[in-house]
PDB file of C-alpha atoms and ligand atoms in Angstrom:
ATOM      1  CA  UNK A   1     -39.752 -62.286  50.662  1.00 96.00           C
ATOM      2  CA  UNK A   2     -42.207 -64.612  49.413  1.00 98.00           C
ATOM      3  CA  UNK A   3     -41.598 -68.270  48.170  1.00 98.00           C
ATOM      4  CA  UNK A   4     -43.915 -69.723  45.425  1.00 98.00           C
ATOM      5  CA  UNK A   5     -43.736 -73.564  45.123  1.00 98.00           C
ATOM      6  CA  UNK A   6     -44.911 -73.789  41.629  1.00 98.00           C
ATOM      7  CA  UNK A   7     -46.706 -76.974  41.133  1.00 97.00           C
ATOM      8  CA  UNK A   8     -47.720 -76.652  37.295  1.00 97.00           C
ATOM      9  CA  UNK A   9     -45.168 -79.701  36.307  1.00 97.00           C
ATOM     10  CA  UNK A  10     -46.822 -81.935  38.636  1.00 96.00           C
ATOM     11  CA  UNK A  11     -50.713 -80.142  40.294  1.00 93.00           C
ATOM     12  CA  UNK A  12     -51.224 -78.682  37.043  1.00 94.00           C
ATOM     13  CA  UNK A  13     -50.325 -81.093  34.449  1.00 95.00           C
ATOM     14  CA  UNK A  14     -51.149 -84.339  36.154  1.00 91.00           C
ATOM     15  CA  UNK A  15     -55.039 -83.223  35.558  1.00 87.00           C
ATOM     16  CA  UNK A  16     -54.307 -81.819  31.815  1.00 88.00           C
ATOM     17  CA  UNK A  17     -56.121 -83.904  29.143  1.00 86.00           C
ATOM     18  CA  UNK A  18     -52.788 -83.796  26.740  1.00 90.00           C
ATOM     19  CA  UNK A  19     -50.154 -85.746  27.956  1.00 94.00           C
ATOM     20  CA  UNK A  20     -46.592 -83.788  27.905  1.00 96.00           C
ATOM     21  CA  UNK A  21     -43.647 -86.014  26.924  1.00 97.00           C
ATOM     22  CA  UNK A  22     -40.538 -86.445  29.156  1.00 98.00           C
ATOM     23  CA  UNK A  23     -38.681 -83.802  26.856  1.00 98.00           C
ATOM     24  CA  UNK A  24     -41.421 -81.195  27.382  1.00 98.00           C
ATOM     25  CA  UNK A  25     -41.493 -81.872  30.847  1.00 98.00           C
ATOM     26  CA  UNK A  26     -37.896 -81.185  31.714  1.00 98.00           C
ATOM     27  CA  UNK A  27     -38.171 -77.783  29.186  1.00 98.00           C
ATOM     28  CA  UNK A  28     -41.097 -76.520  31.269  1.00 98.00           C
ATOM     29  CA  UNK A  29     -39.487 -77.078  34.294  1.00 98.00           C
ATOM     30  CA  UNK A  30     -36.326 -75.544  32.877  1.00 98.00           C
ATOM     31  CA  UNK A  31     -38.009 -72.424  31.792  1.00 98.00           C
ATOM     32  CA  UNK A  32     -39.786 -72.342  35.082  1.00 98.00           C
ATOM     33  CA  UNK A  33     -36.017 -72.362  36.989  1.00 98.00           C
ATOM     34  CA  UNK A  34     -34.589 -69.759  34.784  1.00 98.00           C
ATOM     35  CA  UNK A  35     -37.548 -67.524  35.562  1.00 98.00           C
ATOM     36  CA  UNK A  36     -36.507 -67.703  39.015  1.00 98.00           C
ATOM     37  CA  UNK A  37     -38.692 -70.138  40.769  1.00 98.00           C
ATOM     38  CA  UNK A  38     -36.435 -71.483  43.262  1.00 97.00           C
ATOM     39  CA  UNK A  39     -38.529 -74.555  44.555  1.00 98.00           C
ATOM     40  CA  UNK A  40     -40.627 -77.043  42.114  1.00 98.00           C
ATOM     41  CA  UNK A  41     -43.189 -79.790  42.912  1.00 97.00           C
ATOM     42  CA  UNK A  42     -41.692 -81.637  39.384  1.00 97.00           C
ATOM     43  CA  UNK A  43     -42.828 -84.887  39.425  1.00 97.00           C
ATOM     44  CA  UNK A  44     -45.191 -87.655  41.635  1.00 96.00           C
ATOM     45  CA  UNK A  45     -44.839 -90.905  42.263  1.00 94.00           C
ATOM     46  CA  UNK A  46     -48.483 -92.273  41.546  1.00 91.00           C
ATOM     47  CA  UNK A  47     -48.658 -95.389  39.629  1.00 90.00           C
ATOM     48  CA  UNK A  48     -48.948 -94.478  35.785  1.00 91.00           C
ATOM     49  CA  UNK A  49     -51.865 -96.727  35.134  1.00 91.00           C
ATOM     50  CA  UNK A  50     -54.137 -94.195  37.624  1.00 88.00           C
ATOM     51  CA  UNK A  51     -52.269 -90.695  36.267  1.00 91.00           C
ATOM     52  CA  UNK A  52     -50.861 -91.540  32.953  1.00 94.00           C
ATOM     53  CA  UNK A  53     -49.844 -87.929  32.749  1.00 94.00           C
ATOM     54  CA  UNK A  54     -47.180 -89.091  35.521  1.00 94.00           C
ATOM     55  CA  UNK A  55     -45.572 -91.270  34.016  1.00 95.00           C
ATOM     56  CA  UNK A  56     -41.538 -91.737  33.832  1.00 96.00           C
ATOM     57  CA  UNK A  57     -40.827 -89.223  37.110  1.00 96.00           C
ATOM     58  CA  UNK A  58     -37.779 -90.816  37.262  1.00 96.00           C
ATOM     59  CA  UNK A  59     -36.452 -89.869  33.437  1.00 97.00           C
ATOM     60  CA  UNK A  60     -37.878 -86.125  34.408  1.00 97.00           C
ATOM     61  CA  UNK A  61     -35.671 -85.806  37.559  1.00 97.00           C
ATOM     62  CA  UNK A  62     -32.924 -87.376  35.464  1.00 97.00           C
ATOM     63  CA  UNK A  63     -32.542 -84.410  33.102  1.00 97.00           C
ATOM     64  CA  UNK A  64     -33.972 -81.480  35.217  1.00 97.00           C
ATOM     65  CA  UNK A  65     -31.109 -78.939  35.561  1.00 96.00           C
ATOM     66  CA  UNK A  66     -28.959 -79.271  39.050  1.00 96.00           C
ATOM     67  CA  UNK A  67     -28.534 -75.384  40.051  1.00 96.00           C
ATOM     68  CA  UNK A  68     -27.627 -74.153  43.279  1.00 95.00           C
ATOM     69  CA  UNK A  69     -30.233 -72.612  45.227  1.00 96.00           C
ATOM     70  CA  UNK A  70     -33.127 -75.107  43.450  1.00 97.00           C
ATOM     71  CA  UNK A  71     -34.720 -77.361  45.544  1.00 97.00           C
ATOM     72  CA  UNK A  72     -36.886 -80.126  43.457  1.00 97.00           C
ATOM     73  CA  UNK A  73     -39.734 -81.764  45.337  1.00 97.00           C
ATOM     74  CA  UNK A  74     -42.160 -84.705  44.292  1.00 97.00           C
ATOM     75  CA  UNK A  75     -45.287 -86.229  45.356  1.00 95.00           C
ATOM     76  CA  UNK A  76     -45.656 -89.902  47.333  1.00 92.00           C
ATOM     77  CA  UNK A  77     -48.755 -91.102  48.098  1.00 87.00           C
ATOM     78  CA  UNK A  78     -47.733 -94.729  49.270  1.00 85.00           C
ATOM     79  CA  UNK A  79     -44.426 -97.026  50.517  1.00 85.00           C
ATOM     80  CA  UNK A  80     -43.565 -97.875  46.541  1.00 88.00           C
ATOM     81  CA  UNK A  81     -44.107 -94.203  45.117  1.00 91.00           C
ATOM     82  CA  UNK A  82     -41.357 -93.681  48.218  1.00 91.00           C
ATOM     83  CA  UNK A  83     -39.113 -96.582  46.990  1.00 91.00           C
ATOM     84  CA  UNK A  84     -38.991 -94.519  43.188  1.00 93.00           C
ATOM     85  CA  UNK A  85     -38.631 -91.370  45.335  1.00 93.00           C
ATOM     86  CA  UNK A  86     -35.939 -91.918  47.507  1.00 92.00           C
ATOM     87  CA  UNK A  87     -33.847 -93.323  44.519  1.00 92.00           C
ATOM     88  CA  UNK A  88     -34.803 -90.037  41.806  1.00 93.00           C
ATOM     89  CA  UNK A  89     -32.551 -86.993  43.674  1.00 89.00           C
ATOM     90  CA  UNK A  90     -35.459 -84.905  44.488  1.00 93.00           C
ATOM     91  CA  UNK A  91     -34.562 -82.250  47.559  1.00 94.00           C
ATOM     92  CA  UNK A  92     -37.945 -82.491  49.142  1.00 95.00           C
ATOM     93  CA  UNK A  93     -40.783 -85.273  49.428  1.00 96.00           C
ATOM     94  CA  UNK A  94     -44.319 -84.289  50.016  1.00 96.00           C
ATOM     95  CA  UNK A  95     -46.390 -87.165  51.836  1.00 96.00           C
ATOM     96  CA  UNK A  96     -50.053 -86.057  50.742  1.00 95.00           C
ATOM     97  CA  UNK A  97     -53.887 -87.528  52.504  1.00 95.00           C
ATOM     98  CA  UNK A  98     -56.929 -85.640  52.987  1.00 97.00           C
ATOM     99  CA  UNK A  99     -58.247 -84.720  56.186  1.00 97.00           C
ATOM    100  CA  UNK A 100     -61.852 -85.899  54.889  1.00 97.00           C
ATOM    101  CA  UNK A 101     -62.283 -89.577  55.529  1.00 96.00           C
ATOM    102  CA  UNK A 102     -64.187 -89.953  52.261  1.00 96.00           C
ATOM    103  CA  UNK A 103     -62.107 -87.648  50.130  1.00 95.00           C
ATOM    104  CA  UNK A 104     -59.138 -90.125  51.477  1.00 95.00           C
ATOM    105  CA  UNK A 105     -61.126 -93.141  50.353  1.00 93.00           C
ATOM    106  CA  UNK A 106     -61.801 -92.232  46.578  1.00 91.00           C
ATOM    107  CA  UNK A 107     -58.355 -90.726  46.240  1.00 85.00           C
ATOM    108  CA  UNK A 108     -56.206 -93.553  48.254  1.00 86.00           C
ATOM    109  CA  UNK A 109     -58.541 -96.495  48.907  1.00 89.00           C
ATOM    110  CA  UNK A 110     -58.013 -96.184  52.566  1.00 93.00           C
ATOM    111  CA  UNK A 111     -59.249 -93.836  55.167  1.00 95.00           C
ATOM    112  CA  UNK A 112     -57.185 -90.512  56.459  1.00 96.00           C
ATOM    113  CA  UNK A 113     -55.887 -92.820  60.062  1.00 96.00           C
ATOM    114  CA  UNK A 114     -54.949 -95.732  57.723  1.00 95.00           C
ATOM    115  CA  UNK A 115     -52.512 -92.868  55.098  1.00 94.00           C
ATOM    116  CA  UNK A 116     -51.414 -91.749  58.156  1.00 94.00           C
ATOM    117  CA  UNK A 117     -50.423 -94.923  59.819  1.00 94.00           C
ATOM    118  CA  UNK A 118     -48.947 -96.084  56.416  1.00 91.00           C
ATOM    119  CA  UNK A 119     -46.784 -93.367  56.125  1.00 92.00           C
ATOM    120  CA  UNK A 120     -45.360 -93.618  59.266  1.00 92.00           C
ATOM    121  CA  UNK A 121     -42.764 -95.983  58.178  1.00 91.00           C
ATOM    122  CA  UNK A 122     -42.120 -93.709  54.953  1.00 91.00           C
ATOM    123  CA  UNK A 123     -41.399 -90.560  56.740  1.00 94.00           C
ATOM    124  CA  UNK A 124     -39.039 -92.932  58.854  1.00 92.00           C
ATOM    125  CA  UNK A 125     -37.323 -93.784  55.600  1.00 90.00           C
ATOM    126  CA  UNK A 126     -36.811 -90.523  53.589  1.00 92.00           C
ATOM    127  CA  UNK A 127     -35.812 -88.620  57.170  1.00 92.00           C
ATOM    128  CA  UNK A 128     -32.888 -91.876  57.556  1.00 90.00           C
ATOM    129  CA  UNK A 129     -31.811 -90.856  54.348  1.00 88.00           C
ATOM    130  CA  UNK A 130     -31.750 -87.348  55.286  1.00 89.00           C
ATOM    131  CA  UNK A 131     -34.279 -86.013  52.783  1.00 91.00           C
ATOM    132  CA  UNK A 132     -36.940 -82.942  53.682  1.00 94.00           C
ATOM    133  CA  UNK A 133     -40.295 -84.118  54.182  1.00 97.00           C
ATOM    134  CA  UNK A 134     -43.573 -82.025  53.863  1.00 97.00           C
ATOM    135  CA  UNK A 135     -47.152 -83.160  55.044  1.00 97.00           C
ATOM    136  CA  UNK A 136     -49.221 -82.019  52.979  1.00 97.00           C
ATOM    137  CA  UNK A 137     -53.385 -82.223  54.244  1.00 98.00           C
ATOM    138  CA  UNK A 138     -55.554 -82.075  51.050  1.00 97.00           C
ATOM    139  CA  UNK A 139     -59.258 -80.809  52.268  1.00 97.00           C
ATOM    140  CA  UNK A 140     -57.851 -79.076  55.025  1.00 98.00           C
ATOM    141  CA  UNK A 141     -60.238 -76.428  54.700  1.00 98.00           C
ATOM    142  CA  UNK A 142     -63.545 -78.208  53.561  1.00 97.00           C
ATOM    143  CA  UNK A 143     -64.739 -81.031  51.558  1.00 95.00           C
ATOM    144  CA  UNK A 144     -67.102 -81.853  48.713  1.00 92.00           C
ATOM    145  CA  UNK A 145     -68.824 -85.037  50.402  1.00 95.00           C
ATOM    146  CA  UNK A 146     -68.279 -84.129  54.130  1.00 95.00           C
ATOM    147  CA  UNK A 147     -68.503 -80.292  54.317  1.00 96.00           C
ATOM    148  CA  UNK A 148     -66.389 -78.636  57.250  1.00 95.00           C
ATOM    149  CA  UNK A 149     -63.573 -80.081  58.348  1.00 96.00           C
ATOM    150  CA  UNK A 150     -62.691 -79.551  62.251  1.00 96.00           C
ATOM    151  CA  UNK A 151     -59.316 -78.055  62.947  1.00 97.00           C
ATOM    152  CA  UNK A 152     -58.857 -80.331  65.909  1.00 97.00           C
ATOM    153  CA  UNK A 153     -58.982 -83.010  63.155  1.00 97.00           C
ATOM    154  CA  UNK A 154     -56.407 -80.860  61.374  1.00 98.00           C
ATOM    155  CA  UNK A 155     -54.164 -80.464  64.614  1.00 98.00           C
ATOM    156  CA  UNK A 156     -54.178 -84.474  65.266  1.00 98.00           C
ATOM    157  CA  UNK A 157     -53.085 -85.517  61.021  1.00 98.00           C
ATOM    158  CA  UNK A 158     -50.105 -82.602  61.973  1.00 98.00           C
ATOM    159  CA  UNK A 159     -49.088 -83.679  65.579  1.00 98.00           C
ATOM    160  CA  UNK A 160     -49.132 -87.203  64.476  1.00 97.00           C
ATOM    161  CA  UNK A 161     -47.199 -85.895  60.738  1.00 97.00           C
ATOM    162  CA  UNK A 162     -44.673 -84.099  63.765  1.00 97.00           C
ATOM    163  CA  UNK A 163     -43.390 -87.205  65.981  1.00 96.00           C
ATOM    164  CA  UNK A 164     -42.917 -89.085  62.489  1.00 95.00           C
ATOM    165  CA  UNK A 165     -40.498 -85.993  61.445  1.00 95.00           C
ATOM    166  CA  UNK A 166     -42.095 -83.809  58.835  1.00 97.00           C
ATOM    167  CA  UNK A 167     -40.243 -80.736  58.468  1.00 96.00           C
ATOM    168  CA  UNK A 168     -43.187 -78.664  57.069  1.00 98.00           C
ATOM    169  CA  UNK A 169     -46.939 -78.631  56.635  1.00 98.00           C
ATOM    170  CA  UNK A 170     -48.716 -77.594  53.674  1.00 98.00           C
ATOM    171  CA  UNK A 171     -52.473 -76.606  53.860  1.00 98.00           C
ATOM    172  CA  UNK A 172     -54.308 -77.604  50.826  1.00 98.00           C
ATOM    173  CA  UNK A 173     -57.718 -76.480  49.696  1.00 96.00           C
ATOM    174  CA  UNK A 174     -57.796 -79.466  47.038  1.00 91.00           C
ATOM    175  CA  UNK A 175     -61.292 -78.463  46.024  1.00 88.00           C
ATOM    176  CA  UNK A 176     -61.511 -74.698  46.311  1.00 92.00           C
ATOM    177  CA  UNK A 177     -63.813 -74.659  49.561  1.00 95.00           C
ATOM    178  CA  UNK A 178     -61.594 -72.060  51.210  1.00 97.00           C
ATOM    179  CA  UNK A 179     -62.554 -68.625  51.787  1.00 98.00           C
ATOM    180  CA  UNK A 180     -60.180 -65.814  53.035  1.00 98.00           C
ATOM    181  CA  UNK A 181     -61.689 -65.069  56.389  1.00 98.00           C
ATOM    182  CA  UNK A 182     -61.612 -68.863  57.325  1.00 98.00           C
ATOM    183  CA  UNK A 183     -57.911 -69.034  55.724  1.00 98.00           C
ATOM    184  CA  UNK A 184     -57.179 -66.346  58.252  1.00 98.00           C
ATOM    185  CA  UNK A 185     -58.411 -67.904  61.552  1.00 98.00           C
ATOM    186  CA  UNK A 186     -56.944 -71.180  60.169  1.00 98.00           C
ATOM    187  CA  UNK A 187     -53.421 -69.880  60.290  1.00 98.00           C
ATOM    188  CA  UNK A 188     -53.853 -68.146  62.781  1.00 98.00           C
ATOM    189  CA  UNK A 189     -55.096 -71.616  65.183  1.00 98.00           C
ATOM    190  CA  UNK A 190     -52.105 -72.858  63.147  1.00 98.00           C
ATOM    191  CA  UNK A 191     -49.400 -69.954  64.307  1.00 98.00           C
ATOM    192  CA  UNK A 192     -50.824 -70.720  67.853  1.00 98.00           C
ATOM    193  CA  UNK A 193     -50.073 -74.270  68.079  1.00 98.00           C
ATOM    194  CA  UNK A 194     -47.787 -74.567  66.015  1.00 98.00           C
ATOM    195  CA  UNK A 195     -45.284 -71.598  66.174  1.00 97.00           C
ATOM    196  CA  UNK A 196     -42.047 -73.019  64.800  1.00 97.00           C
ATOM    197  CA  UNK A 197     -43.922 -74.968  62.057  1.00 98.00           C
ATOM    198  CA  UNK A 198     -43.168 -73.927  58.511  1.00 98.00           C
ATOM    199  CA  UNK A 199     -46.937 -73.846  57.239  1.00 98.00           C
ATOM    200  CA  UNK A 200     -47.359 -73.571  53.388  1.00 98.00           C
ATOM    201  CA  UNK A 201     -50.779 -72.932  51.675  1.00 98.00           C
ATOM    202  CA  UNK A 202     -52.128 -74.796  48.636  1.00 98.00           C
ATOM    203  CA  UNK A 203     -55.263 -73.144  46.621  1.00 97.00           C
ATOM    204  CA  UNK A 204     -57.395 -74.045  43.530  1.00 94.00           C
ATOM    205  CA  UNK A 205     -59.178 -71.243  42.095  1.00 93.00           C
ATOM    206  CA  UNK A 206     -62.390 -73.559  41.618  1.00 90.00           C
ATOM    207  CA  UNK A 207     -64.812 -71.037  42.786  1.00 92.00           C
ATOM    208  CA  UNK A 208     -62.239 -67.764  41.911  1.00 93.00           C
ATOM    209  CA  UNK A 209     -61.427 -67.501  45.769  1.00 97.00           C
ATOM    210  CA  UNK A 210     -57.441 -68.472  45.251  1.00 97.00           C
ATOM    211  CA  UNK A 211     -55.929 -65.178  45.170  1.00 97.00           C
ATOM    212  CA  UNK A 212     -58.175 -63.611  47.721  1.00 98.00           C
ATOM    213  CA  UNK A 213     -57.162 -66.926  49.716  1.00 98.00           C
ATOM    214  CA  UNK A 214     -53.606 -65.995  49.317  1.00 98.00           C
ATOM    215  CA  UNK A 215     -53.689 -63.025  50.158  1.00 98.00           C
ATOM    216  CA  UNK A 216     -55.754 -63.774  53.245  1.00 98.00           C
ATOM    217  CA  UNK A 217     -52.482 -66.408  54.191  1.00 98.00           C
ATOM    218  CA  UNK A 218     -50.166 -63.417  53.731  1.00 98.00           C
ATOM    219  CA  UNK A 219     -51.896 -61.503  56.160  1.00 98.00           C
ATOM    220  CA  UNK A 220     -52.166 -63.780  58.499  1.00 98.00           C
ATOM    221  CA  UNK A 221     -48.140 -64.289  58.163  1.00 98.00           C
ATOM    222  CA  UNK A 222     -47.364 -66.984  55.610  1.00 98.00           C
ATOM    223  CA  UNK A 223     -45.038 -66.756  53.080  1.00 98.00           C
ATOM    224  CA  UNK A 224     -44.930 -69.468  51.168  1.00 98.00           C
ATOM    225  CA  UNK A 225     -47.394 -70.474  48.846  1.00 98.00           C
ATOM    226  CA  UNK A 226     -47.864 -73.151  46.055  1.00 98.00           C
ATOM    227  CA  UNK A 227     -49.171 -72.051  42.279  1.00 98.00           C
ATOM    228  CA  UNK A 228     -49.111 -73.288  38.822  1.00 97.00           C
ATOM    229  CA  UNK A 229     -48.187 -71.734  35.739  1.00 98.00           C
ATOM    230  CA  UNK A 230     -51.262 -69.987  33.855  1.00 96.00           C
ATOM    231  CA  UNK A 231     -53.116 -71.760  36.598  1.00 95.00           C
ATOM    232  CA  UNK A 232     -53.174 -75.111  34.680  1.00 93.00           C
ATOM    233  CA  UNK A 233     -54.112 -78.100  36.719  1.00 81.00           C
ATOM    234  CA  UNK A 234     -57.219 -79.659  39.323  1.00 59.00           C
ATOM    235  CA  UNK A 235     -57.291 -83.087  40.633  1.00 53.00           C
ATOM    236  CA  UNK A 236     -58.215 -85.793  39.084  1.00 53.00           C
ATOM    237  CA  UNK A 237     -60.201 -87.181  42.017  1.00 56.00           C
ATOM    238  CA  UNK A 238     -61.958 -84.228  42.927  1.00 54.00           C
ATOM    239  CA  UNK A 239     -65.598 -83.289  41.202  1.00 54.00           C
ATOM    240  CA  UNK A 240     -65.749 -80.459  39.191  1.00 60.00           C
ATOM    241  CA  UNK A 241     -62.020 -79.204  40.353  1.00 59.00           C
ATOM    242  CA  UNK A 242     -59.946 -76.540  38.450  1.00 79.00           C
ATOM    243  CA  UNK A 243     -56.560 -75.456  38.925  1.00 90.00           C
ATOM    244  CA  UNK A 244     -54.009 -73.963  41.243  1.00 94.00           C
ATOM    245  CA  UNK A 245     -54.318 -70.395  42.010  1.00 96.00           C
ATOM    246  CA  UNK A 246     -52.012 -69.024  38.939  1.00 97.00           C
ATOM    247  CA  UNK A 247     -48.213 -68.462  39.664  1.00 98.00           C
ATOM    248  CA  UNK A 248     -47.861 -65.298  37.845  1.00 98.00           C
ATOM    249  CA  UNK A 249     -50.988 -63.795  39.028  1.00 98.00           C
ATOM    250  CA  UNK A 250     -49.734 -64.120  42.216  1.00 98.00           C
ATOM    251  CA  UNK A 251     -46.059 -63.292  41.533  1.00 98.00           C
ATOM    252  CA  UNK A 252     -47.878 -59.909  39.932  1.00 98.00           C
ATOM    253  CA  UNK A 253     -50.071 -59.130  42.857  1.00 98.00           C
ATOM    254  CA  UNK A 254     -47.147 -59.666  45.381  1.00 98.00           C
ATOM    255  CA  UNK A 255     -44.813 -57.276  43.052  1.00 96.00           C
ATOM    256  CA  UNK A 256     -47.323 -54.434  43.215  1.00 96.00           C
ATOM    257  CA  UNK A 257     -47.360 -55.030  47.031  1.00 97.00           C
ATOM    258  CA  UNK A 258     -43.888 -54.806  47.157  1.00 96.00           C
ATOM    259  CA  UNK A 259     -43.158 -57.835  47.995  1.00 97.00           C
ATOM    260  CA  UNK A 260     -40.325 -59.810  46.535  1.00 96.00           C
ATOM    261  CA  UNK A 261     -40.511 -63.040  44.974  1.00 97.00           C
ATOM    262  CA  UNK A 262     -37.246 -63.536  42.861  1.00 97.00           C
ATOM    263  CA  UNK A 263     -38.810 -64.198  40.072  1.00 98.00           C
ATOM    264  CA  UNK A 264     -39.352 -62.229  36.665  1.00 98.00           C
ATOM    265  CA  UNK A 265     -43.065 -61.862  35.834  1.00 97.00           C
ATOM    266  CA  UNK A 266     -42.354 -61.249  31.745  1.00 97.00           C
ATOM    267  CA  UNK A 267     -40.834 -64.229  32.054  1.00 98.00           C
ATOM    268  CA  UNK A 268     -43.818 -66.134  34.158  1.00 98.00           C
ATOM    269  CA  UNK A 269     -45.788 -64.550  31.208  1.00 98.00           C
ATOM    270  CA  UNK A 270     -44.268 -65.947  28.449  1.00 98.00           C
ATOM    271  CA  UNK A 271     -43.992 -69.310  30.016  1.00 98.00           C
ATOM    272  CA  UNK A 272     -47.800 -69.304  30.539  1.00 98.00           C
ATOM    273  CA  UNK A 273     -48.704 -68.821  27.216  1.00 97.00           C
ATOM    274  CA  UNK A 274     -45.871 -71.709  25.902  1.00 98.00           C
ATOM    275  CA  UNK A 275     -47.460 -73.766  28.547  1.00 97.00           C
ATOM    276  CA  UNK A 276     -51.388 -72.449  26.838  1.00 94.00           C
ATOM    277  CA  UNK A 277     -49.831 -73.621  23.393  1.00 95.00           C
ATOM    278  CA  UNK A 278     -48.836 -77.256  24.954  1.00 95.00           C
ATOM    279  CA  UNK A 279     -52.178 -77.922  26.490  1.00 91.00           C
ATOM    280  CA  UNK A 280     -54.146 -77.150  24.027  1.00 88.00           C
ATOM    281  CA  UNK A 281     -56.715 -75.120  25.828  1.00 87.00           C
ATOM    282  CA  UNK A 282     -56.944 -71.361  26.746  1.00 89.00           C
ATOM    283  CA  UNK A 283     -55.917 -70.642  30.549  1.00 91.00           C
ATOM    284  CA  UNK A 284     -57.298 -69.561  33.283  1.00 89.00           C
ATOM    285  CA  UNK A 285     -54.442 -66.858  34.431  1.00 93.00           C
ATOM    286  CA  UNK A 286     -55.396 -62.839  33.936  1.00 95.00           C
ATOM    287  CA  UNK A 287     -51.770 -61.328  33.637  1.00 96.00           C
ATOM    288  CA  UNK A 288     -51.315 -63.052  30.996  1.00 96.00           C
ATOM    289  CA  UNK A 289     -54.050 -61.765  28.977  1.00 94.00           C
ATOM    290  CA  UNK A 290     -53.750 -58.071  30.362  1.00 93.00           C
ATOM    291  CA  UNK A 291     -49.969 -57.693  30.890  1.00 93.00           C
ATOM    292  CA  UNK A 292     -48.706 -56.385  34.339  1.00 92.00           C
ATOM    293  CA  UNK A 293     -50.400 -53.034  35.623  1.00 91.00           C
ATOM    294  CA  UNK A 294     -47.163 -50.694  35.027  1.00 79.00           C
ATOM    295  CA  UNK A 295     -46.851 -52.144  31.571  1.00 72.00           C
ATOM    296  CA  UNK A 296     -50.125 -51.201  30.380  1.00 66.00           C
ATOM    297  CA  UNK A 297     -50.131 -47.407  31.655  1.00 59.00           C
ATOM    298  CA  UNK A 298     -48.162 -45.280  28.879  1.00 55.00           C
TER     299      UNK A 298
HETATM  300 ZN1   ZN B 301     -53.822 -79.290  44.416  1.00 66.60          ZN
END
């Protein structure tokens, strides 16, 4: 069994030029549960003035459907995006920084030991109040302005994420730098240190690596995996960045693996292209455009 985190409500659309309303928020998300996605980044906590397309998390996680099974998850990058967080219901927080120093700065204002120190007290918080918390390391596997990224770097942002509490680490290749043989000896330097960690991985398809990347992960033992829907999204901090690797591409791939998801792909499919008509551009995703492999042979 594989679990997708699909991050389309908040990775995806946060770097989408047309900005979804409240109400189309909550009916992409709902469409996205009764497809059978069982765990959704929804919303993030990022001051609207910086990521407009953010805006009202709160009124989002008030009318997102409650269903057993569905864990909800949102995005805090600082002690007052916590303060909304802890008060909206959401099962899961992910506490975000990049491992690159300068990423950290043009994305926070702050470098990667000054996040980290900052969120110490955070963590502290949401764990009191019994809520999941995921540390999630943006550039873990490269960066635009620094290049290579050292894994002992990597191991000190998790040890230190660790003694706070986190529950989980997510890898993220915020910029598409990744490339599958790396992902492979990352996880498995990961698996070695780490054994009992839950380790997710986070790719954008910038330079059409993402799905190669995944499957790279999978090999190396991971199953879970975040994607968006038609593979909207990027970051808006990031140079030249496109989106997630696309949920239904791999939900498709993993199918004709056999390997189970829980989720139904027609469904994914139509989604995608609802999703297509909100943003107003074509997307990036391929099953959507070809259909699934048994589908097409007649
Ligand atoms: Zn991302």
């Amino acid at each position: 069994m594989v679990e997708i985190c699909e991050v389309g409500p908040r990775d995806g659309l946060q770097n989408e030029k047309v900005i979804l309303s409240v109400d189309e928020r909550v009916e992409m998300i709902t469409k996205l549960i009764n497809s059978g996605i069982q765990f959704i980044e929804a919303v993030s906590f990022i001051n609207p003035k910086i990521i407009p397309q953010m805006a009202f998390a709160e009124r989002v996680m008030e009318q997102v459907p409650r269903r057993k099974g569905v864990r909800y998850a949102g995005l805090v990058l600082s002690s007052g995006g916590m303060e909304r967080a802890l008060a909206s219901g959401l099962d899961e927080i992910n506490v975000a920084l990049a491992a690159s120093n300068t990423f950290n700065f043009k994305n926070a204002r702050r470098s990667t030991e000054d996040s980290l120190a900052e969120m110490t007290p955070i963590i502290y918080k949401a764990k009191g109040k019994k809520h999941n918390v995921s540390g999630v390391i943006g550039t873990a596997f490269g960066c635009p302005f620094e290049g290579s990224i050292s894994f002992s770097y990597i191991r000190f942002i998790i040890n230190t994420f660790l003694e706070n509490g986190v529950d989980a680490i997510t890898l993220a290749d915020t910029t598409g730098m990744a490339n599958p043989k790396q992902v492979f000896q990352i996880v498995e330097q990961f698996k070695e240190h780490f054994p009992r960690v839950k380790l997710g991985l986070h790719f954008h398809n910038t330079r059409g690596l993402g799905i190669a990347n995944v499957y790279a992960g999978y090999q190396a033992g991971v199953r879970r995996f975040d994607a968006s829907i038609g593979g909207i999204g990027g970051c808006p901090f990031a140079p030249l960045s496109v989106g997630n690797v696309c949920t239904e591409d791999i939900v498709h791939m993993f199918e004709q693996m056999g390997e189970t998801t829980g989720i139904d792909l027609d469904q994914l499919i139509q989604i995608a292209k609802w999703t297509e008509g909100k943003v107003e551009h074509p997307l990036d995703g391929y099953v959507m455009k070809a259909g699934p492999v048994e589908r097409t042979i007649s």
